[in-house]
PDB file of C-alpha atoms in Angstrom:
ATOM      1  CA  UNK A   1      16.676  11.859 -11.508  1.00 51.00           C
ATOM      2  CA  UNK A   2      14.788   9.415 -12.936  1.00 68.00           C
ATOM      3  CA  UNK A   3      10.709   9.102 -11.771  1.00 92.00           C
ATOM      4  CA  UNK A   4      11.360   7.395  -8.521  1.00 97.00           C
ATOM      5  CA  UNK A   5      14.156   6.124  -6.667  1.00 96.00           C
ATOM      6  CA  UNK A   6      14.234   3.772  -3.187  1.00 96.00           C
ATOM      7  CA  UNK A   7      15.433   6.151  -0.760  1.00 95.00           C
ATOM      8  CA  UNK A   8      16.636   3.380   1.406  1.00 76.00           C
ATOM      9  CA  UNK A   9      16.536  -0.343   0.729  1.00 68.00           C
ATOM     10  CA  UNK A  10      17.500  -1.214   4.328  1.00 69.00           C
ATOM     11  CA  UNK A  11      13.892  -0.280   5.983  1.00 78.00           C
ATOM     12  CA  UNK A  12      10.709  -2.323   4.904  1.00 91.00           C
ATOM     13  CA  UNK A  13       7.450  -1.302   6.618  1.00 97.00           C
ATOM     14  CA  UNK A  14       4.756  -3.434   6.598  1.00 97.00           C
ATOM     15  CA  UNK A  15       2.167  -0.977   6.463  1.00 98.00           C
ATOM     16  CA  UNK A  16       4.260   2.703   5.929  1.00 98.00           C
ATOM     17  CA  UNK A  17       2.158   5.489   6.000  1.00 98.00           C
ATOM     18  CA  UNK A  18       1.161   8.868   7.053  1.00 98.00           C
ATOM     19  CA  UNK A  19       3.848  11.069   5.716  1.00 98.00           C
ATOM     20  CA  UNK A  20       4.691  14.300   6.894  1.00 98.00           C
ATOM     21  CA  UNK A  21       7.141  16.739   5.809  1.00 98.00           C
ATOM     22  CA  UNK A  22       8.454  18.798   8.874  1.00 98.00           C
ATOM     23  CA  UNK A  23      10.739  22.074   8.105  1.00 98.00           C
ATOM     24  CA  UNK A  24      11.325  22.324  11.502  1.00 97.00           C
ATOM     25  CA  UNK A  25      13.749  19.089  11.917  1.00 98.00           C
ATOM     26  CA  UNK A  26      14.786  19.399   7.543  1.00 98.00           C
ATOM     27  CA  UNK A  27      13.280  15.904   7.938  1.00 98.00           C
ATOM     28  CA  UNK A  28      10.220  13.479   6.520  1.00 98.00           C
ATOM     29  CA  UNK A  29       8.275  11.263   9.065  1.00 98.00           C
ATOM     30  CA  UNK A  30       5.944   8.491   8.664  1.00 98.00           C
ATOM     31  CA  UNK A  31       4.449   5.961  10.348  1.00 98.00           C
ATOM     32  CA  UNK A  32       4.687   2.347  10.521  1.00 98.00           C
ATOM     33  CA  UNK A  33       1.257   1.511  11.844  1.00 98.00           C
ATOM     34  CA  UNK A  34       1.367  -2.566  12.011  1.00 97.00           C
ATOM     35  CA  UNK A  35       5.207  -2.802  13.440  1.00 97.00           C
ATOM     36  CA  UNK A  36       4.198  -0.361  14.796  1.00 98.00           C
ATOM     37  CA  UNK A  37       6.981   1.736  14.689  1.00 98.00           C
ATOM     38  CA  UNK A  38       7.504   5.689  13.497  1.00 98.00           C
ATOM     39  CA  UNK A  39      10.253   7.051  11.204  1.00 97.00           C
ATOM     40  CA  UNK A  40      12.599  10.115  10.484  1.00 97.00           C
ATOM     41  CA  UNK A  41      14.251  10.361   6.837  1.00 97.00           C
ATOM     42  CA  UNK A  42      17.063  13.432   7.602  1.00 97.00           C
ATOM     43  CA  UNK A  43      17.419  15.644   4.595  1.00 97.00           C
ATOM     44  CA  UNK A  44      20.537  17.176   5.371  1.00 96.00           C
ATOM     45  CA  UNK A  45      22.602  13.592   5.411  1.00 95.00           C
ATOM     46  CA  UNK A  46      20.096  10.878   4.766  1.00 94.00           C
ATOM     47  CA  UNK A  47      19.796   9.343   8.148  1.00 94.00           C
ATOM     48  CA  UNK A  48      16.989   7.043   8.688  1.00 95.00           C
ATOM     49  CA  UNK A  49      15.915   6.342  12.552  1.00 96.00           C
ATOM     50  CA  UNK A  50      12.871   4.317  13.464  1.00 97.00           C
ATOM     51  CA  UNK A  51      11.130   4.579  16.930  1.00 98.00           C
ATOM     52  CA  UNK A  52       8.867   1.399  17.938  1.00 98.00           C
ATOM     53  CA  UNK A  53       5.797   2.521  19.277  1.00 98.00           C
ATOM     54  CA  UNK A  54       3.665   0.641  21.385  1.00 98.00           C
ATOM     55  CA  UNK A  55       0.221   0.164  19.623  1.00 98.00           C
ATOM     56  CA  UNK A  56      -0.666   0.840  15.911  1.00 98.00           C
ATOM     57  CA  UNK A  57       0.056   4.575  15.240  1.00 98.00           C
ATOM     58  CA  UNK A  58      -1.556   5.797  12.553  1.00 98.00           C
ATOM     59  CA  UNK A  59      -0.018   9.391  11.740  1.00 98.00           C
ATOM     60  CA  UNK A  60       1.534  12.046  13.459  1.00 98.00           C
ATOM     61  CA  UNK A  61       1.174  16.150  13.391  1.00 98.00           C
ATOM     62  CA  UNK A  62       3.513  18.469  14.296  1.00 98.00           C
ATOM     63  CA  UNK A  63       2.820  21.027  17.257  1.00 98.00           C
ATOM     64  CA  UNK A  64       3.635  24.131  16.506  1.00 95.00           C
ATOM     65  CA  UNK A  65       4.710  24.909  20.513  1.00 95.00           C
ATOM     66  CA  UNK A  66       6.955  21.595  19.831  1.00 96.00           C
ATOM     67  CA  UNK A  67       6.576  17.660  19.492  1.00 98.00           C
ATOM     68  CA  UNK A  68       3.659  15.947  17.802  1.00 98.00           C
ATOM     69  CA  UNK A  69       0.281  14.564  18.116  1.00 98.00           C
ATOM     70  CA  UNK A  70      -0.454  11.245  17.019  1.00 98.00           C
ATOM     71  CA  UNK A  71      -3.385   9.377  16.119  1.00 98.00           C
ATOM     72  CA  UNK A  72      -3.135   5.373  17.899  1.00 98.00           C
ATOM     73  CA  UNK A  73      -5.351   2.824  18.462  1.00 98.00           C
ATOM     74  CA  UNK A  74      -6.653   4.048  21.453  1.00 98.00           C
ATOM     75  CA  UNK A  75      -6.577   7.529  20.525  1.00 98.00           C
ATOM     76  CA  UNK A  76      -4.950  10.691  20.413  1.00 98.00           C
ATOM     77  CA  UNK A  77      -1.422  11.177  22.059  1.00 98.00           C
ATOM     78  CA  UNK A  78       0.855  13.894  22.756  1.00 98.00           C
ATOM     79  CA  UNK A  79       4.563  12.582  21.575  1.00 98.00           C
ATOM     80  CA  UNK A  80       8.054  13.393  22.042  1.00 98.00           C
ATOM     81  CA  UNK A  81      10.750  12.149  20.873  1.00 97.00           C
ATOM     82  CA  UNK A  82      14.908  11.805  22.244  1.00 92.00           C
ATOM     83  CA  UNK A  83      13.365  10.643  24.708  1.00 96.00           C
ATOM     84  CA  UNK A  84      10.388   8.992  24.019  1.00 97.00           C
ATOM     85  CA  UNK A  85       7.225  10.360  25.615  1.00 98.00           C
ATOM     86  CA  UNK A  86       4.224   9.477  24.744  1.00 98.00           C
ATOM     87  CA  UNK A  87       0.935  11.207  26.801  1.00 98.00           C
ATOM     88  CA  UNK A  88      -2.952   9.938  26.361  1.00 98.00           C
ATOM     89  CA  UNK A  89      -4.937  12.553  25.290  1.00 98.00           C
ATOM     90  CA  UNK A  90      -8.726  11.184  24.314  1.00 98.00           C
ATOM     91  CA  UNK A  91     -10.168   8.180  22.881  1.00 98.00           C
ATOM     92  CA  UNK A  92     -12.902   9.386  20.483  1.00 98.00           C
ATOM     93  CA  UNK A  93     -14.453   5.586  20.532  1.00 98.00           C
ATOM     94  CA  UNK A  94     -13.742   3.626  23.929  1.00 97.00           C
ATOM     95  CA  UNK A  95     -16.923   1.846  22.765  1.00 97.00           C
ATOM     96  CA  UNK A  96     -15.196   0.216  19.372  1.00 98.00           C
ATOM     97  CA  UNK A  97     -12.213  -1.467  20.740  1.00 97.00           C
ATOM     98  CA  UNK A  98     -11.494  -3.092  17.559  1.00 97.00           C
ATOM     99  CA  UNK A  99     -11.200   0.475  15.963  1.00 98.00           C
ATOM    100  CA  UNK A 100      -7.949   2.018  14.968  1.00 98.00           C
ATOM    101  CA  UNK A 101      -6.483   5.110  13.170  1.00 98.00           C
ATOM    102  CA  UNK A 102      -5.534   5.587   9.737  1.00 96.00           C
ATOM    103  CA  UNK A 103      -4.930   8.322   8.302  1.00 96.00           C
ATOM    104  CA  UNK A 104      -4.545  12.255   9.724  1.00 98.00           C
ATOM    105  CA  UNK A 105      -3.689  15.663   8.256  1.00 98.00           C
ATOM    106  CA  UNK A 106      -3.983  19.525  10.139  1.00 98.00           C
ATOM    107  CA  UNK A 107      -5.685  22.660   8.117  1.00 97.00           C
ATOM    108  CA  UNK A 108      -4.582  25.892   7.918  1.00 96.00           C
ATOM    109  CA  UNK A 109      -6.506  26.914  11.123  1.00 97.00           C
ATOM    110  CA  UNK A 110      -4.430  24.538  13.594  1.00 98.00           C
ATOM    111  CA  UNK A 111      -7.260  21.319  13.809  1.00 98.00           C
ATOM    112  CA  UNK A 112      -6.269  17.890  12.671  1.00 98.00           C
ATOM    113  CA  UNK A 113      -8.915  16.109  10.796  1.00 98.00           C
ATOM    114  CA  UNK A 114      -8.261  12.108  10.826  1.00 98.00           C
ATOM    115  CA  UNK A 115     -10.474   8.356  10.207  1.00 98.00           C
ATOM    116  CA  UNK A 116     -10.737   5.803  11.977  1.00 98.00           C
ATOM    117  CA  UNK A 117     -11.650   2.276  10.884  1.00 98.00           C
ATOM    118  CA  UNK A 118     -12.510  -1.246  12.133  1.00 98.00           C
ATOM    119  CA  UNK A 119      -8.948  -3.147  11.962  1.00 96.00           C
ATOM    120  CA  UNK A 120     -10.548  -6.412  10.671  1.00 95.00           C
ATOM    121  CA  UNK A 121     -11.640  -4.446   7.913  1.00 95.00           C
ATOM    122  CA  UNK A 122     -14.708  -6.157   8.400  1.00 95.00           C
ATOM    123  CA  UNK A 123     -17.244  -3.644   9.640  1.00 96.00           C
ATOM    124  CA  UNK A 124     -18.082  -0.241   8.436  1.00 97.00           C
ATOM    125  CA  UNK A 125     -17.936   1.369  11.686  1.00 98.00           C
ATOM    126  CA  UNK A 126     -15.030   4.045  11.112  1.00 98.00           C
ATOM    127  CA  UNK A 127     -15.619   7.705  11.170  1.00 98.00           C
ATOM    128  CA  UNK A 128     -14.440  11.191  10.228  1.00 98.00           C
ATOM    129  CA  UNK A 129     -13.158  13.230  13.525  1.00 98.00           C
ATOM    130  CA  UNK A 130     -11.232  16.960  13.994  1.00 98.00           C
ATOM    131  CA  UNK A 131      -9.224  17.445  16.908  1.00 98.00           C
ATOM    132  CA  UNK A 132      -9.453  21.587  17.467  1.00 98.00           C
ATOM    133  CA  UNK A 133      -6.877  23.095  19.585  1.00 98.00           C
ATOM    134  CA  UNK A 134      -8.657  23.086  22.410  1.00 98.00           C
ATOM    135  CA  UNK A 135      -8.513  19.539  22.396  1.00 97.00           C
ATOM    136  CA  UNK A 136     -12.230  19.052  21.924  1.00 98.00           C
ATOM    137  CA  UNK A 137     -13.298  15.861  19.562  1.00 98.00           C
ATOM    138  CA  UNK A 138     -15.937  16.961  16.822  1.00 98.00           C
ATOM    139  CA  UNK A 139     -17.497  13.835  14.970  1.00 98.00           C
ATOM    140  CA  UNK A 140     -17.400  15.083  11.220  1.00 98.00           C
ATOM    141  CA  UNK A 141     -18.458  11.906   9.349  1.00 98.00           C
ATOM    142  CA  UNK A 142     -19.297   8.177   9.514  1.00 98.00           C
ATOM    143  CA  UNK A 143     -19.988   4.355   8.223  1.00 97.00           C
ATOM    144  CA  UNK A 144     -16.016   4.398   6.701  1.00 98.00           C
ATOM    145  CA  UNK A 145     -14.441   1.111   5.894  1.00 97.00           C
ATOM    146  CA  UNK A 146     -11.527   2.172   5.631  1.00 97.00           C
ATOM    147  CA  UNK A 147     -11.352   6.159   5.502  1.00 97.00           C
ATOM    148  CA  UNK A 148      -7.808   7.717   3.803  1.00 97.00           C
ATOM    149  CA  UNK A 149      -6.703  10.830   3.140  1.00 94.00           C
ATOM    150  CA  UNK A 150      -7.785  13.711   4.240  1.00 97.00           C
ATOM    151  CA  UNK A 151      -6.341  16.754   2.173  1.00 98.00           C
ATOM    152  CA  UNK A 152      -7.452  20.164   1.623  1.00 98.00           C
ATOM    153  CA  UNK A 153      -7.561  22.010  -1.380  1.00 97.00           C
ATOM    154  CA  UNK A 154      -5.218  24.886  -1.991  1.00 95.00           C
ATOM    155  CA  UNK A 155      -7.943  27.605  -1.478  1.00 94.00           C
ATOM    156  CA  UNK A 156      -9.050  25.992   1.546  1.00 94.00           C
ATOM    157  CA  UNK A 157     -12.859  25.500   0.523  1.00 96.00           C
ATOM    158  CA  UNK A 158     -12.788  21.449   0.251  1.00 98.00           C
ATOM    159  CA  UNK A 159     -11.499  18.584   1.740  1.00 98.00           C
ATOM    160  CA  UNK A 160     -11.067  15.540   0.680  1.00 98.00           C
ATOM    161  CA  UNK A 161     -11.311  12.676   1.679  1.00 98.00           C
ATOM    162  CA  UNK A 162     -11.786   8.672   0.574  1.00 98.00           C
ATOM    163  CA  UNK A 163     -13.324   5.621   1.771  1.00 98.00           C
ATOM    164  CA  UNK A 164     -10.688   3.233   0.248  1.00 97.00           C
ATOM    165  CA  UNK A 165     -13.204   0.077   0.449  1.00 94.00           C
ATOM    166  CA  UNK A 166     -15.401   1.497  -1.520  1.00 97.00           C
ATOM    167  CA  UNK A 167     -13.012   2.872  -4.125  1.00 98.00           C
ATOM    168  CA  UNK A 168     -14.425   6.199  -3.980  1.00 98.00           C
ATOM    169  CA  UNK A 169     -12.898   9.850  -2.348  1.00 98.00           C
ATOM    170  CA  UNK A 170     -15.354  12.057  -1.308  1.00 98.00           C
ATOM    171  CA  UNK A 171     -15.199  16.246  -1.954  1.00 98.00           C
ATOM    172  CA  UNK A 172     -16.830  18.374   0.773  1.00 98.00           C
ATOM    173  CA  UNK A 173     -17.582  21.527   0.881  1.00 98.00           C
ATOM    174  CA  UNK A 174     -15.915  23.426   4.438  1.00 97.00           C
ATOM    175  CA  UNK A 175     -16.223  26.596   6.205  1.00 94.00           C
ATOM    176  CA  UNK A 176     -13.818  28.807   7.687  1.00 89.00           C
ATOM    177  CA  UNK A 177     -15.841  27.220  11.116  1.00 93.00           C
ATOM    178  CA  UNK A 178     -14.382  24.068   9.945  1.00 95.00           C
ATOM    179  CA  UNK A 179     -18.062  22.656   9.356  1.00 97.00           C
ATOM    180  CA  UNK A 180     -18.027  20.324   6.308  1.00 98.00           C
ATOM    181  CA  UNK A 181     -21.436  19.964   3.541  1.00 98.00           C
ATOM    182  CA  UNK A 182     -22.744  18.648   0.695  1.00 98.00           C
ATOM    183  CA  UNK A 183     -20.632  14.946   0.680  1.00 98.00           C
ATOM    184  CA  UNK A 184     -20.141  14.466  -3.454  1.00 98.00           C
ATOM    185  CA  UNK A 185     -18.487  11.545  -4.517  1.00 98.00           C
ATOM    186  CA  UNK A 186     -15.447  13.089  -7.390  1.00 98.00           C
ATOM    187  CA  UNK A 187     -12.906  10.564  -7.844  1.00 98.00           C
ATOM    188  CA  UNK A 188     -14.177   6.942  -8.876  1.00 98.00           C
ATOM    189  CA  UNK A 189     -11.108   4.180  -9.196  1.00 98.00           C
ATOM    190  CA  UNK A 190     -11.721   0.889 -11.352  1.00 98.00           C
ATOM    191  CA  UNK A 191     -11.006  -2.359 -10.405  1.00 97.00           C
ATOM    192  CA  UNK A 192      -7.770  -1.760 -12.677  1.00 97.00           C
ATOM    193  CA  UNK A 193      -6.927   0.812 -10.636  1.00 98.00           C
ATOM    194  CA  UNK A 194      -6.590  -0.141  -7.422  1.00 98.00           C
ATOM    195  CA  UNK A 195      -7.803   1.324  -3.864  1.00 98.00           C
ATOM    196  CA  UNK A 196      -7.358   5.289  -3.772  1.00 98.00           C
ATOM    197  CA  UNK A 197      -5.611   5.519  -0.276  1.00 98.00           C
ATOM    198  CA  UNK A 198      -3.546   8.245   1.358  1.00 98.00           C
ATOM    199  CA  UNK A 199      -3.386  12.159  -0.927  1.00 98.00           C
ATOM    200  CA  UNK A 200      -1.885  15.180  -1.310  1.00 98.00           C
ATOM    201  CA  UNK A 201      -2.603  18.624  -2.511  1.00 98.00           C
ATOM    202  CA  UNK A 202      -0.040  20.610  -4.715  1.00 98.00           C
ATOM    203  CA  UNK A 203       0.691  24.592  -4.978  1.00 98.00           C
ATOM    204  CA  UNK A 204      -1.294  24.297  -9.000  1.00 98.00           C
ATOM    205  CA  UNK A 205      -4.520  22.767  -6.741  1.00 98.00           C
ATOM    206  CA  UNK A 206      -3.866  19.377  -8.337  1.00 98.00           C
ATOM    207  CA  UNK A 207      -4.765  16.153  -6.001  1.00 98.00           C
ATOM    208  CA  UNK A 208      -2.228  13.220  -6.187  1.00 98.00           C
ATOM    209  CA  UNK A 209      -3.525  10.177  -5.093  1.00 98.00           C
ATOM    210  CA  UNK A 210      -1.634   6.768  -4.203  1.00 98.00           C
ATOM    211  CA  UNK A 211      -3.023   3.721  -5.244  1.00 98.00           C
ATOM    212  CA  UNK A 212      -3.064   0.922  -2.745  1.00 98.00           C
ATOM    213  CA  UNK A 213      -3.182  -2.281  -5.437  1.00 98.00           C
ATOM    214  CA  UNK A 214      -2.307  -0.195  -8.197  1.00 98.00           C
ATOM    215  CA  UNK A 215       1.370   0.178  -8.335  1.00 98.00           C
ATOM    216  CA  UNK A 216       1.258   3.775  -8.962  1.00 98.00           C
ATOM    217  CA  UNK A 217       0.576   7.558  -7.824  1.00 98.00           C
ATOM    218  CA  UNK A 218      -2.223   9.922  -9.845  1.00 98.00           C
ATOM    219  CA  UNK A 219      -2.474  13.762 -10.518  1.00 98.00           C
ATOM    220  CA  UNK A 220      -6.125  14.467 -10.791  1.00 98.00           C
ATOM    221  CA  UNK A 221      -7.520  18.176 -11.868  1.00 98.00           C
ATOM    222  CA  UNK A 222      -9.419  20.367  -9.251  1.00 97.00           C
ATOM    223  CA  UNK A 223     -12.248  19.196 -11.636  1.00 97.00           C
ATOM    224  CA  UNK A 224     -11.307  15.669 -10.692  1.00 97.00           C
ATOM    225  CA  UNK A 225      -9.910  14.222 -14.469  1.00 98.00           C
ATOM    226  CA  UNK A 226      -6.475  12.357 -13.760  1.00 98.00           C
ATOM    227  CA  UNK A 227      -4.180  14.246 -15.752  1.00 98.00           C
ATOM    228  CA  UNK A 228      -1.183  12.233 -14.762  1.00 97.00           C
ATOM    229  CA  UNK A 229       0.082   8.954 -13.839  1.00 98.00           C
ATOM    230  CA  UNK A 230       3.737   7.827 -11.707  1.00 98.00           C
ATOM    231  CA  UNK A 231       4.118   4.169 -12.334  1.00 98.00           C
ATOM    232  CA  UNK A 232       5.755   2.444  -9.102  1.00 98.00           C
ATOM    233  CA  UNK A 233       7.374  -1.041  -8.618  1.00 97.00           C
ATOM    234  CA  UNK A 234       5.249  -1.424  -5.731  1.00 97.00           C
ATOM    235  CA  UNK A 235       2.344  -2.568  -5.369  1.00 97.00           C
ATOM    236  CA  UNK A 236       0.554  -1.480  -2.452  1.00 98.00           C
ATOM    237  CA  UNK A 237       1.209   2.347  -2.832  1.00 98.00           C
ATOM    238  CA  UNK A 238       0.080   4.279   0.368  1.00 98.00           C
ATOM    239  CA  UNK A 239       1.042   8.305   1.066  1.00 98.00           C
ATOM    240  CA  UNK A 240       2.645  10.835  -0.287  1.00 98.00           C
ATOM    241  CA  UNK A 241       3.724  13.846   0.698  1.00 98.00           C
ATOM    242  CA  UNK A 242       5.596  17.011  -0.850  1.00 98.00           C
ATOM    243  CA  UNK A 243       9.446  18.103   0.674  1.00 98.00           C
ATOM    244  CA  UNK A 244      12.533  20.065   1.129  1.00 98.00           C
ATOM    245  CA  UNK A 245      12.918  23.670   1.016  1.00 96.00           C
ATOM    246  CA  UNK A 246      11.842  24.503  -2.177  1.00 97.00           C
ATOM    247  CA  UNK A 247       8.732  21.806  -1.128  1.00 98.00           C
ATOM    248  CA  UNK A 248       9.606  19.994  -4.698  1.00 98.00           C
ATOM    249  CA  UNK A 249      10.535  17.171  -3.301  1.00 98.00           C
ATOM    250  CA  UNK A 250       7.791  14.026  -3.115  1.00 98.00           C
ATOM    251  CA  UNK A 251       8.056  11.268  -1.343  1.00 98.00           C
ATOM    252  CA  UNK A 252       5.928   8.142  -1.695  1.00 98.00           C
ATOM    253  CA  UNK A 253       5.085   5.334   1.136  1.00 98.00           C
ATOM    254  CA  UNK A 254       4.430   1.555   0.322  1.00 98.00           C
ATOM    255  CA  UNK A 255       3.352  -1.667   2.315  1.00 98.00           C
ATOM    256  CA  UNK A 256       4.040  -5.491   2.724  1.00 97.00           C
ATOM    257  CA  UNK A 257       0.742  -6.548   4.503  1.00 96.00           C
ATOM    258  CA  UNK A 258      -0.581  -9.842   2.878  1.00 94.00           C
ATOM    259  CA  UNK A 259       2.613 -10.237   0.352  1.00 96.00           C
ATOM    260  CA  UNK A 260       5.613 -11.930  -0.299  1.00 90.00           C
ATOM    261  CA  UNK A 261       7.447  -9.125  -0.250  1.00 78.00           C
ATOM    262  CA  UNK A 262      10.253  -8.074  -2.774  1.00 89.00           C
ATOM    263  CA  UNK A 263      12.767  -5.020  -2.566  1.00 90.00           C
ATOM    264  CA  UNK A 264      10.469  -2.376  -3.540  1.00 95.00           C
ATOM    265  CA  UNK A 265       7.689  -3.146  -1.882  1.00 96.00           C
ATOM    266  CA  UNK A 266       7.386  -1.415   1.820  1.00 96.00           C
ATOM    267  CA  UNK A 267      10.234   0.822   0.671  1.00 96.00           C
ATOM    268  CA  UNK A 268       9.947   4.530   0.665  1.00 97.00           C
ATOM    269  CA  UNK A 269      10.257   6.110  -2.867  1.00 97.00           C
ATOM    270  CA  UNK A 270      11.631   9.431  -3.843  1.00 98.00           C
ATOM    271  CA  UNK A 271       9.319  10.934  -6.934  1.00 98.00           C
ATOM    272  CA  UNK A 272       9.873  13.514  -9.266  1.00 96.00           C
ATOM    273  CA  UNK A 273       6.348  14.469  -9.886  1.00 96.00           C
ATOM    274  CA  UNK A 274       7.765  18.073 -11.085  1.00 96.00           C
ATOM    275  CA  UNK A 275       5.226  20.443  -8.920  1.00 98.00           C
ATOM    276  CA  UNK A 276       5.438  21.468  -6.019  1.00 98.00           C
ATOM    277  CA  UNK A 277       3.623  21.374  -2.726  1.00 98.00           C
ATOM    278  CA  UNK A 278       1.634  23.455  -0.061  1.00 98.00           C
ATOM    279  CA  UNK A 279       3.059  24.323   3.140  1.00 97.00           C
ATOM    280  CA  UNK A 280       2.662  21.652   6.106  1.00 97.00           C
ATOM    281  CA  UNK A 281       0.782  23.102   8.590  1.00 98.00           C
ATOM    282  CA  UNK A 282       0.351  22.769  12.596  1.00 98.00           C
ATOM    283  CA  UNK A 283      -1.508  21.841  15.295  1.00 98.00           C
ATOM    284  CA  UNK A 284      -2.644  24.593  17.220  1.00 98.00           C
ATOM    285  CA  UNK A 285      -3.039  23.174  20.720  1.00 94.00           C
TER     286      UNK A 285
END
């Protein structure tokens, strides 16, 4: 194939995002969050289905006793799906009502680690949480604009994660405890470049980045040099996530907040980036 194809012209998400590659169903998710509304891509025929949600959702996670969890405006919910279900678990921040969630990912060990951020954009009152399996709420991090990400290296010693505002992602260093140090900024963007937004770690320990603004996805080095560049047509590039069996199959998320949109922007891109990815993992509760 060539670099990228549209996988499907026919859906156009205003803000798509949060990808997630789920064996289980031979299917990719993501998430809508301004619809809000979330979505299945089929791999075995290519069937697209869309769910509208009833408040922003900002990603989902697989369970790995069945269903998901997802991270909405008001919190964390249990979901199912055919039918719909969804269950209130927690709101980490009943006291910022203009907070939502962004962005989400689970470790190796079963917790989800996910930002929130101040939907105006306005204030820089979003944080850094991990949901652990017992369903306890750990604040991890704060003073985010607009936190994306996270993703954890292939060894499992950092985790990264950005504050797009501020054009900057973040390495920490993290324990087996899932405690997180030593906050380093190691990826700068440019003004040229765009926002760094939603990321992705891949089986060679390489980070690919979208950029939101920037019309494109980035490989950077576990030493943080971008070795690589994807040129897209759109140009709010959001998530990507790795696929399929063989997990050598990426797919890319874009948006149509604040544009007049064309055809490839909001679509959802299929990218040969030529690596493959790690193993999605589940939430342990």
């Amino acid at each position: 194939m060539a670099e990228w194809k549209i996988v499907e012209r026919g859906v156009q998400d205003v803000l798509g995002e949060g990808t997630l590659w789920s064996p289980r169903d031979n299917a990719v998710y993501w998430v809508d969050i301004l619809a809000p509304a979330l979505n299945r891509l089929s791999l075995a025929d290519g069937d697209i289905r869309r769910w509208p949600m009833p408040e922003p959702l900002g990603w989902v996670v697989e369970r790995a006793k069945g269903g998901f969890i997802g991270g909405f405006k008001s919190g964390f919910a249990e979901i199912d799906l055919d039918p719909l279900a969804i269950r209130p678990i927690v709101d980490p921040e009943p006291h910022l009502p203009g907070n939502r969630m962004n962005d989400g990912k689970a470790d190796a060990q079963g917790r989800i680690w996910c930002g929130t951020m101040d939907m105006a954009e306005e204030q820089d009152c979003g944080s850094l949480y991990r949901l652990d399996p017992d369903l306890r709420v750990v604040s991890m991090d704060s003073g985010y604009r607009v936190p994306n990400g996270p993703a954890f290296s292939d060894c499992g010693r950092w985790l990264y994660h950005a504050d797009t505002g501020r054009r900057v992602i973040y390495r920490f260093r993290r324990a087996e405890d899932g405690s997180i140090a030593d906050r380093t900024p190691f990826i700068h963007f440019s003004e040229a470049d765009g926002y760094p937004d939603g990321m992705t770690v891949d089986a060679e320990g390489h980070l690919w980045v979208a950029h939101w603004g920037g019309s494109r996805i980035s490989r950077f080095s576990p030493d943080g040099e971008r070795v690589r560049s994807i040129p897209l047509p759109a140009r709010q590039v959001t998530n990507i996530t790795f696929a399929g069996e063989g997990l050598d199959r990426m797919f890319v998320t874009s948006a149509t907040i604040g544009l007049e949109a064309t055809d490839y922007d909001g679509a959802l891109y299929e990218v040969d980036g030529g690596v493959r990815g790690l193993p999605t993992h589940h939430f342990g509760g």
